[in-house]
Amino acid sequence: MPQDMPLIPIFPPVLARIFAPLPLLPLSLSLTAYSKRVANKHPGLFRRLGEHDHARYILDPTDLPFVICLEPKGGTPRVFAIRGSAEGDARIAGPLAALLGLVHGAFDGDALFFSRDLVIEGDTAAALALRNAVDDAELDISEEIAAMSGPFAQPLQRLFAFIQGRSGVFLSRPEEATLW
Amino acid sequence: MVMEIVCPAGTPAALRAAVRAGAHTIYCGFADETNARNFPGLNFDRTEMREGVAFAHGHGSKVLVAINTYPRAGSEHIWHSAVSDAASAGADAVILADPGLLDYAARHHPQLRRHLSVQAAAANADVINFYAQSFGVKRVVLPRVLSVAEIVAINAQTEVETEVFVFGGLCVMAEGRCSLSSYATGRSPNMNGVCSPASHVEYHESNGTLDARLGGYAIHRVGKDEPAPYPTLCKGCFSAGEKSGHLFEDPVSLNAEQLIPQLQKAGVTALKIEGRQRSRSYVAQVVRNFRAAVDALDAGLPMPQGMLARLSEGQAVTTGAYKKTWR
């Protein structure tokens, strides 16, 4: 990936349309289970949220037909996906690939904001606290999901690596040499 | 001798990223009002500081602890304990601005090396020598208002090591004395550790136009394809009558990468990168670029061409006051 102009892949609109009518409850349950695992493994993430650890965050992947509500609840998080608009203390919006790149420390949040790839609305301090807390946690979504998947761990990791290689979307924490 | 790269770390993860990317030295602060980057979600608690120092030392890097705000009368103990805790964490130096705190550190922790923060705005040899004689300051971080020729003149008149900013956000001309943020929000980098605090920042986007406000004041309005600004008053775009413009400074970042050979000839000891509020991705990328630059200089090779503009505020860079072209 060139250092001066990273490309933020956009989720294919055809696939987004296919996902549009699917029920979101399984996704919400999976996201909450995943976030509870993160809370156990990275308690410092919630500590870093400080006074914002009971805020409601709206994470809006602008190329998908739903938004994700994140409620840290002081370390017992709840995460769910809903269609349409949602109310929250802070909204962080951008292509799914930008949000995943931020989580994995592949992209710099300020740089994405300066370039208008990322939009922040509402409580800027809450958004900043979440950005900084996630950046410090050094999360790896592929690794965490694989660890939750028992015998499917290795095939899943291979699948994630394949998708990452083909799409350019950071599904795992990159080697530092590839960061920009 | 290779020039020392001094890198920012707002979190333990950023500190580790800086060390792995080749930082000689990392500067960071405690998660309170004692340092000038007191932002939500940033900085180190006491345990993290001890672990961070141990990690850096284990990889041959140094850690400087910035305690560079000005203590409030009656609450000096917060700043005093920060100095003591930095010493017990094994910090290689503390970066201080307040004369009273410098005096405290010199009296109670004489073995702890003392650097003078840019927040002290020490911009001439006389004042630098005063801090050295009075408080045993070994290094000064020069304010971003000096040309290379002026840095040469200062180094000729002092034994104190000089450290200069080479990359990152630019600050208004009298650091440590600026009241613009206080005017708009009641909070300042000097006393509270926050310039233009995020708690007072609001963004509104409508039809591609982005409004950025600070403390209720409109600071910027940018169109669809323009870079987004952070609403600091000193970099605001203001309208009066028929004219609009950046009254104090343009929203650009400093990049003095290509001036490193001149800075070395000027007698500068260390090159400082701004950005404790930035991500570990930023830290790793900028450190790698500057480490490559000083290593190339040391080896007598041409300076590599950097590609860091996208990481910069305004997505544009300047050599700042080092090459003065005042309007």
Coordinates of C-alpha atoms in Angstrom, one line a residue:
Chain A
M1 CA 0.0 0.0 0.0
P2 CA 1.5 3.3 -1.0
Q3 CA 2.4 5.5 2.0
D4 CA 1.1 8.8 0.7
M5 CA -2.3 7.7 -0.6
P6 CA -3.8 4.6 1.0
L7 CA -6.8 3.3 -0.8
I8 CA -9.8 2.6 1.4
P9 CA -11.7 -0.3 -0.2
I10 CA -15.4 0.1 -0.4
F11 CA -17.6 -2.9 0.4
P12 CA -19.1 -4.1 -2.9
P13 CA -22.6 -2.6 -3.3
V14 CA -24.0 -5.9 -4.7
L15 CA -23.0 -7.7 -1.5
A16 CA -24.3 -4.9 0.6
R17 CA -27.7 -5.2 -1.1
I18 CA -27.7 -9.0 -0.5
F19 CA -27.1 -8.4 3.2
A20 CA -29.8 -5.7 3.5
P21 CA -32.8 -8.0 4.2
L22 CA -30.9 -10.5 6.4
P23 CA -31.8 -10.6 10.1
L24 CA -29.3 -8.7 12.3
L25 CA -29.9 -10.6 15.6
P26 CA -27.2 -13.3 14.9
L27 CA -24.7 -10.5 14.1
S28 CA -25.7 -8.6 17.2
L29 CA -25.2 -11.6 19.4
S30 CA -21.9 -12.4 17.9
L31 CA -20.7 -8.8 18.3
T32 CA -21.7 -8.8 21.9
A33 CA -20.0 -12.1 22.6
Y34 CA -16.9 -10.8 20.9
S35 CA -16.9 -7.5 22.8
K36 CA -17.2 -9.4 26.1
R37 CA -14.2 -11.4 25.2
V38 CA -12.3 -8.2 24.4
A39 CA -13.4 -6.8 27.7
N40 CA -12.0 -9.8 29.6
K41 CA -8.7 -9.8 27.7
H42 CA -8.2 -6.0 27.4
P43 CA -9.7 -4.4 30.6
G44 CA -7.4 -1.4 30.0
L45 CA -9.4 -0.5 27.0
F46 CA -12.4 0.3 29.1
R47 CA -10.3 2.0 31.8
R48 CA -9.0 4.3 29.1
L49 CA -12.5 5.4 28.2
G50 CA -12.7 7.1 31.6
E51 CA -15.8 9.2 32.0
H52 CA -17.0 8.0 28.6
D53 CA -17.3 4.3 29.6
H54 CA -21.1 4.6 29.7
A55 CA -21.4 6.6 26.4
R56 CA -23.3 5.2 23.5
Y57 CA -21.3 5.0 20.3
I58 CA -22.7 4.7 16.8
L59 CA -20.2 3.1 14.5
D60 CA -21.5 3.7 11.0
P61 CA -19.9 1.7 8.2
T62 CA -21.2 3.9 5.4
D63 CA -21.0 1.2 2.8
L64 CA -23.2 -1.3 4.7
P65 CA -27.0 -1.1 5.2
F66 CA -26.8 -1.0 9.0
V67 CA -25.1 0.8 11.9
I68 CA -23.4 -0.7 15.0
C69 CA -24.3 0.5 18.5
L70 CA -21.6 0.1 21.0
E71 CA -22.4 0.5 24.7
P72 CA -19.2 -0.1 26.8
K73 CA -21.2 -0.1 30.1
G74 CA -18.1 0.2 32.2
G75 CA -16.6 -3.1 31.0
T76 CA -19.7 -5.3 30.4
P77 CA -20.3 -4.2 26.8
R78 CA -23.3 -4.6 24.6
V79 CA -23.0 -4.3 20.9
F80 CA -25.9 -4.6 18.4
A81 CA -26.6 -3.8 14.8
I82 CA -29.6 -1.9 13.7
R83 CA -30.9 -0.6 10.4
G84 CA -31.6 3.1 9.8
S85 CA -30.5 5.9 11.9
A86 CA -29.6 5.5 15.6
E87 CA -29.2 8.0 18.4
G88 CA -25.9 8.0 20.4
D89 CA -23.4 10.3 22.2
A90 CA -20.9 10.0 19.3
R91 CA -21.0 8.8 15.8
I92 CA -18.0 7.6 13.9
A93 CA -18.7 7.0 10.2
G94 CA -16.6 5.8 7.3
P95 CA -16.2 2.9 5.0
L96 CA -16.0 -0.5 6.8
A97 CA -12.4 -0.9 5.7
A98 CA -11.5 2.4 7.3
L99 CA -13.1 1.4 10.6
L100 CA -11.4 -2.0 10.6
G101 CA -8.1 -0.4 9.7
L102 CA -8.4 1.9 12.7
V103 CA -9.2 -1.0 15.0
H104 CA -6.1 -2.8 13.8
G105 CA -3.8 0.2 14.0
A106 CA -3.2 0.1 10.3
F107 CA -4.5 3.6 9.7
D108 CA -4.0 6.8 11.7
G109 CA -7.4 8.2 12.9
D110 CA -6.4 11.9 12.5
A111 CA -5.1 11.3 9.0
L112 CA -8.4 9.6 8.0
F113 CA -10.3 12.5 9.5
F114 CA -8.1 15.1 7.8
S115 CA -8.7 13.4 4.5
R116 CA -12.5 13.2 5.1
D117 CA -12.5 9.4 5.0
L118 CA -13.8 9.5 8.5
V119 CA -16.6 11.6 9.9
I120 CA -17.0 12.3 13.6
E121 CA -20.2 13.8 15.0
G122 CA -21.6 14.4 18.5
D123 CA -19.3 14.2 21.6
T124 CA -15.9 14.6 20.1
A125 CA -14.2 13.8 23.5
A126 CA -16.0 10.5 23.7
A127 CA -15.0 9.6 20.1
L128 CA -11.4 10.5 20.9
A129 CA -11.4 8.4 24.0
L130 CA -12.6 5.4 22.1
R131 CA -10.1 5.9 19.3
N132 CA -7.2 6.2 21.7
A133 CA -8.4 3.2 23.9
V134 CA -8.8 1.0 20.8
D135 CA -5.4 2.1 19.4
D136 CA -3.7 1.1 22.7
A137 CA -5.5 -2.3 22.9
E138 CA -3.7 -3.7 19.8
L139 CA -6.8 -5.7 18.9
D140 CA -6.7 -8.4 16.2
I141 CA -10.2 -9.4 15.2
S142 CA -9.2 -12.4 13.1
E143 CA -7.2 -13.8 15.9
E144 CA -9.9 -13.3 18.5
I145 CA -12.6 -14.8 16.3
A146 CA -10.4 -17.8 15.5
A147 CA -9.8 -18.3 19.2
M148 CA -13.5 -18.4 19.8
S149 CA -14.1 -21.0 17.0
G150 CA -12.6 -24.2 18.4
P151 CA -11.7 -26.6 15.6
F152 CA -12.6 -24.1 12.9
A153 CA -9.8 -21.7 14.1
Q154 CA -7.2 -22.6 11.4
P155 CA -9.6 -22.7 8.5
L156 CA -11.1 -19.4 9.6
Q157 CA -7.7 -17.7 9.9
R158 CA -6.8 -18.9 6.4
L159 CA -10.1 -17.5 5.1
F160 CA -9.5 -14.2 6.8
A161 CA -6.0 -14.0 5.4
F162 CA -7.4 -14.8 1.9
I163 CA -10.1 -12.1 2.1
Q164 CA -7.5 -9.6 3.5
G165 CA -5.1 -10.4 0.7
R166 CA -7.8 -10.1 -2.0
S167 CA -9.6 -7.1 -0.7
G168 CA -7.0 -5.0 1.0
V169 CA -9.2 -4.7 4.1
F170 CA -7.3 -5.1 7.3
L171 CA -9.0 -8.0 9.1
S172 CA -6.1 -8.6 11.4
R173 CA -3.2 -6.5 12.9
P174 CA -0.7 -5.9 10.2
E175 CA 3.1 -6.2 10.6
E176 CA 4.3 -2.7 11.5
A177 CA 6.3 -2.5 8.3
T178 CA 3.1 -2.2 6.3
L179 CA 1.6 0.6 8.4
W180 CA 1.2 4.2 7.2
Chain B
M1 CA 27.4 11.0 15.9
V2 CA 23.9 10.1 14.9
M3 CA 21.3 12.8 15.8
E4 CA 18.9 11.6 18.5
I5 CA 15.3 11.0 17.4
V6 CA 12.8 11.9 20.1
C7 CA 9.4 10.4 19.5
P8 CA 6.0 10.9 21.0
A9 CA 4.0 8.2 22.7
G10 CA 0.4 8.8 23.9
T11 CA -0.1 5.2 24.9
P12 CA 2.0 2.2 25.9
A13 CA 1.2 0.6 22.5
A14 CA 2.6 3.7 20.8
L15 CA 5.7 3.6 23.0
R16 CA 6.3 0.0 21.9
A17 CA 5.7 0.9 18.3
A18 CA 8.2 3.8 18.5
V19 CA 10.8 1.6 20.1
R20 CA 10.3 -1.1 17.4
A21 CA 10.5 1.5 14.7
G22 CA 13.9 2.7 15.9
A23 CA 13.3 5.6 18.2
H24 CA 16.3 6.5 20.2
T25 CA 14.2 8.3 22.8
I26 CA 10.4 8.4 23.6
Y27 CA 8.6 11.1 25.5
C28 CA 5.3 10.6 27.2
G29 CA 3.3 11.8 30.2
F30 CA 1.1 10.8 33.0
A31 CA -2.7 10.6 32.6
D32 CA -3.5 13.9 34.3
E33 CA -3.1 17.6 34.1
T34 CA 0.7 17.5 34.6
N35 CA 1.4 17.1 30.9
A36 CA 0.5 19.2 27.9
R37 CA -1.4 16.4 26.1
N38 CA -4.0 15.6 28.6
F39 CA -6.5 14.2 26.1
P40 CA -9.3 11.6 26.7
G41 CA -8.0 8.0 26.5
L42 CA -4.3 9.1 26.3
N43 CA -1.2 8.8 28.5
F44 CA 0.2 6.5 31.2
D45 CA -0.8 5.5 34.7
R46 CA 2.1 4.8 37.1
T47 CA 2.3 1.1 36.4
E48 CA 2.2 1.6 32.6
M49 CA 5.0 4.2 33.0
R50 CA 7.2 1.7 34.9
E51 CA 6.5 -1.0 32.3
G52 CA 7.1 1.4 29.4
V53 CA 10.4 2.6 30.7
A54 CA 11.5 -1.1 31.3
F55 CA 10.5 -2.0 27.8
A56 CA 12.3 0.9 26.2
H57 CA 15.4 0.3 28.3
G58 CA 15.3 -3.4 27.4
H59 CA 15.6 -2.3 23.7
G60 CA 18.2 0.3 24.2
S61 CA 15.9 3.4 24.1
K62 CA 15.4 6.2 26.6
V63 CA 12.2 7.6 28.1
L64 CA 11.6 11.2 28.9
V65 CA 8.5 12.1 31.0
A66 CA 6.9 15.4 30.1
I67 CA 5.6 17.2 33.2
N68 CA 5.3 20.5 31.3
T69 CA 2.2 22.3 32.5
Y70 CA 2.2 25.0 35.2
P71 CA 1.2 23.9 38.7
R72 CA -1.9 25.5 40.2
A73 CA -1.2 27.3 43.5
G74 CA -2.4 25.0 46.3
S75 CA -2.1 21.8 44.1
E76 CA 1.6 21.7 43.7
H77 CA 1.7 18.2 45.2
I78 CA 0.2 16.8 41.9
W79 CA 3.2 18.0 40.0
H80 CA 5.7 17.1 42.7
S81 CA 4.5 13.5 42.9
A82 CA 4.6 13.3 39.1
V83 CA 8.3 14.2 39.2
S84 CA 9.0 11.7 42.0
D85 CA 7.1 9.0 40.2
A86 CA 8.9 9.6 37.0
A87 CA 12.2 9.3 38.9
S88 CA 11.1 6.0 40.6
A89 CA 9.8 4.7 37.2
G90 CA 13.4 5.0 36.0
A91 CA 12.8 7.8 33.5
D92 CA 16.0 9.1 31.8
A93 CA 14.9 12.7 32.2
V94 CA 11.9 14.9 33.0
I95 CA 10.7 17.7 30.7
L96 CA 9.7 20.7 32.7
A97 CA 8.6 24.3 32.1
D98 CA 7.7 25.8 35.4
P99 CA 10.7 27.4 37.4
G100 CA 9.2 26.3 40.7
L101 CA 8.9 22.7 39.5
L102 CA 12.4 22.8 38.1
D103 CA 13.6 24.0 41.5
Y104 CA 11.7 21.1 43.2
A105 CA 13.2 18.5 40.8
A106 CA 16.7 20.0 41.3
R107 CA 16.5 19.9 45.1
H108 CA 14.7 16.5 45.6
H109 CA 15.9 14.5 42.6
P110 CA 19.3 16.0 41.7
Q111 CA 20.3 12.8 39.8
L112 CA 17.3 13.0 37.5
R113 CA 18.2 14.8 34.3
R114 CA 16.2 17.9 33.6
H115 CA 15.1 19.1 30.2
L116 CA 13.5 22.5 29.6
S117 CA 10.1 22.1 27.8
V118 CA 9.2 24.1 24.7
Q119 CA 6.4 25.4 27.0
A120 CA 9.0 27.6 28.7
A121 CA 9.5 29.4 25.4
A122 CA 13.2 29.8 25.9
A123 CA 14.3 31.4 22.7
N124 CA 17.7 33.0 23.4
A125 CA 21.0 31.9 24.9
D126 CA 20.7 34.2 28.0
V127 CA 17.5 32.7 29.2
I128 CA 18.7 29.1 28.4
N129 CA 21.9 29.7 30.4
F130 CA 19.8 31.1 33.3
Y131 CA 17.8 27.8 33.4
A132 CA 21.1 25.9 33.3
Q133 CA 22.8 27.8 36.0
S134 CA 19.7 28.0 38.3
F135 CA 18.3 24.5 37.9
G136 CA 20.9 22.4 36.2
V137 CA 19.0 22.1 32.9
K138 CA 20.9 19.9 30.5
R139 CA 18.8 20.3 27.4
V140 CA 16.3 22.8 26.0
V141 CA 13.5 22.2 23.5
L142 CA 13.6 25.3 21.4
P143 CA 10.4 27.0 20.4
R144 CA 9.3 26.8 16.8
V145 CA 10.0 30.4 16.0
L146 CA 13.7 30.3 15.3
S147 CA 15.5 30.2 11.9
V148 CA 18.5 27.8 11.4
A149 CA 20.8 30.8 11.6
E150 CA 19.4 31.8 15.0
I151 CA 19.8 28.2 16.3
V152 CA 23.5 28.4 15.2
A153 CA 23.9 31.6 17.2
I154 CA 22.2 30.1 20.3
N155 CA 24.4 27.0 20.2
A156 CA 27.5 29.1 20.0
Q157 CA 26.6 30.8 23.3
T158 CA 25.5 27.9 25.4
E159 CA 26.6 24.5 26.6
V160 CA 23.0 23.3 27.0
E161 CA 22.0 20.6 24.5
T162 CA 19.4 21.8 22.0
E163 CA 16.4 19.8 20.7
V164 CA 14.2 21.0 17.9
F165 CA 10.9 20.0 16.4
V166 CA 11.2 18.5 12.9
F167 CA 7.7 17.1 12.3
G168 CA 4.1 17.5 13.4
G169 CA 1.6 20.2 14.4
L170 CA 2.8 23.7 14.7
C171 CA 2.0 25.9 17.7
V172 CA 1.5 29.6 17.9
M173 CA 4.5 31.8 18.6
A174 CA 4.7 32.0 22.4
E175 CA 4.2 28.5 23.7
G176 CA 3.4 28.3 27.4
R177 CA 1.9 31.8 27.2
C178 CA -0.8 31.4 24.6
S179 CA -4.3 32.2 25.9
L180 CA -6.3 31.6 22.8
S181 CA -7.7 28.2 24.0
S182 CA -8.5 29.7 27.4
Y183 CA -10.4 32.5 25.7
A184 CA -12.7 30.1 23.8
T185 CA -13.0 27.3 26.3
G186 CA -11.6 28.3 29.7
R187 CA -9.0 25.6 29.4
S188 CA -5.4 25.9 28.1
P189 CA -2.4 23.7 27.4
N190 CA -0.5 25.7 30.0
M191 CA -2.6 25.0 33.0
N192 CA -4.9 22.0 32.0
G193 CA -2.8 20.3 29.4
V194 CA -5.3 20.7 26.7
C195 CA -5.3 23.1 23.8
S196 CA -8.7 23.3 22.2
P197 CA -10.1 20.4 24.3
A198 CA -12.1 17.8 22.5
S199 CA -14.9 18.3 25.0
H200 CA -15.5 21.8 23.5
V201 CA -15.2 20.7 19.8
E202 CA -18.2 20.2 17.6
Y203 CA -18.4 19.1 14.0
H204 CA -21.4 19.4 11.7
E205 CA -21.5 18.1 8.2
S206 CA -24.2 19.1 5.8
N207 CA -24.2 18.5 2.1
G208 CA -20.5 17.9 2.2
T209 CA -19.8 21.2 4.0
L210 CA -18.0 20.6 7.3
D211 CA -18.3 23.2 10.1
A212 CA -15.8 23.0 13.0
R213 CA -16.6 24.8 16.2
L214 CA -14.7 25.4 19.4
G215 CA -16.5 26.5 22.5
G216 CA -19.4 27.6 20.3
Y217 CA -17.2 29.7 18.0
A218 CA -17.1 28.8 14.3
I219 CA -13.4 28.3 13.5
H220 CA -13.6 26.6 10.1
R221 CA -16.0 25.8 7.3
V222 CA -14.6 23.7 4.5
G223 CA -16.1 22.4 1.3
K224 CA -16.6 18.8 0.2
D225 CA -13.2 18.1 -1.2
E226 CA -11.1 20.1 1.3
P227 CA -9.1 18.6 4.1
A228 CA -10.9 18.6 7.5
P229 CA -9.5 20.9 10.1
Y230 CA -9.2 20.6 13.9
P231 CA -10.7 23.8 15.3
T232 CA -7.8 25.5 17.0
L233 CA -8.1 29.3 17.2
C234 CA -4.6 29.9 15.9
K235 CA -5.3 28.0 12.7
G236 CA -8.9 29.2 12.2
C237 CA -10.2 30.7 9.0
F238 CA -12.0 33.9 9.7
S239 CA -14.1 36.2 7.6
A240 CA -14.2 40.0 7.9
G241 CA -16.1 42.0 5.4
E242 CA -15.4 40.6 2.0
K243 CA -12.2 38.8 3.0
S244 CA -11.6 35.3 4.5
G245 CA -8.3 33.9 5.6
H246 CA -6.1 32.3 8.2
L247 CA -5.4 35.1 10.6
F248 CA -2.5 33.6 12.6
E249 CA -1.3 30.4 10.9
D250 CA -2.3 28.1 8.1
P251 CA -3.5 24.7 9.1
V252 CA -0.3 22.9 8.0
S253 CA 2.2 20.7 9.8
L254 CA 6.0 21.1 10.2
N255 CA 8.2 18.9 8.2
A256 CA 11.9 19.8 8.4
E257 CA 13.2 16.4 7.2
Q258 CA 15.3 18.0 4.4
L259 CA 16.8 20.5 6.8
I260 CA 18.3 17.8 9.1
P261 CA 21.9 18.3 7.7
Q262 CA 21.7 22.0 8.4
L263 CA 20.3 21.4 11.8
Q264 CA 23.2 19.0 12.5
K265 CA 25.7 21.6 11.4
A266 CA 23.9 24.1 13.6
G267 CA 24.9 22.0 16.6
V268 CA 21.4 20.5 17.4
T269 CA 21.6 17.4 19.5
A270 CA 18.1 15.9 19.1
L271 CA 15.2 16.0 16.7
K272 CA 11.7 16.0 18.1
I273 CA 8.6 14.7 16.6
E274 CA 5.3 16.1 17.7
G275 CA 2.1 14.0 18.2
R276 CA 1.4 12.3 21.5
Q277 CA -2.2 12.5 20.5
R278 CA -1.7 10.5 17.3
S279 CA -2.0 6.8 16.8
R280 CA 0.7 4.1 17.0
S281 CA 0.5 3.9 13.2
Y282 CA 1.5 7.5 12.9
V283 CA 4.3 7.1 15.4
A284 CA 5.7 4.0 13.6
Q285 CA 5.6 5.6 10.2
V286 CA 7.1 9.0 11.2
V287 CA 9.8 7.4 13.4
R288 CA 10.9 5.0 10.6
N289 CA 11.2 8.0 8.2
F290 CA 13.3 10.1 10.5
R291 CA 15.4 7.3 11.7
A292 CA 16.2 6.5 8.1
A293 CA 17.1 10.1 7.5
V294 CA 19.5 10.5 10.4
D295 CA 21.1 7.1 9.6
A296 CA 21.6 8.2 6.0
L297 CA 23.1 11.4 7.1
D298 CA 25.5 9.6 9.5
A299 CA 26.5 7.3 6.6
G300 CA 27.1 10.1 4.2
L301 CA 24.2 9.1 2.0
P302 CA 21.6 11.4 0.4
M303 CA 18.6 12.2 2.5
P304 CA 15.6 10.0 1.6
Q305 CA 12.6 11.7 0.2
G306 CA 9.8 11.5 2.8
M307 CA 6.2 10.8 2.0
L308 CA 4.5 12.0 5.1
A309 CA 2.1 14.8 3.9
R310 CA -1.0 12.7 4.2
L311 CA -0.4 12.3 8.0
S312 CA -0.3 16.0 8.4
E313 CA -2.9 18.5 9.5
G314 CA -4.2 20.3 6.4
Q315 CA -2.5 17.5 4.4
A316 CA 0.2 20.0 3.7
V317 CA 3.6 20.7 5.2
T318 CA 6.0 23.6 5.8
T319 CA 9.5 24.1 7.0
G320 CA 8.1 26.7 9.5
A321 CA 10.4 29.3 10.9
Y322 CA 13.5 27.4 10.0
K323 CA 13.3 29.1 6.6
K324 CA 11.5 32.3 7.4
T325 CA 9.2 33.7 4.7
W326 CA 6.9 35.8 6.8
R327 CA 3.8 37.3 5.1

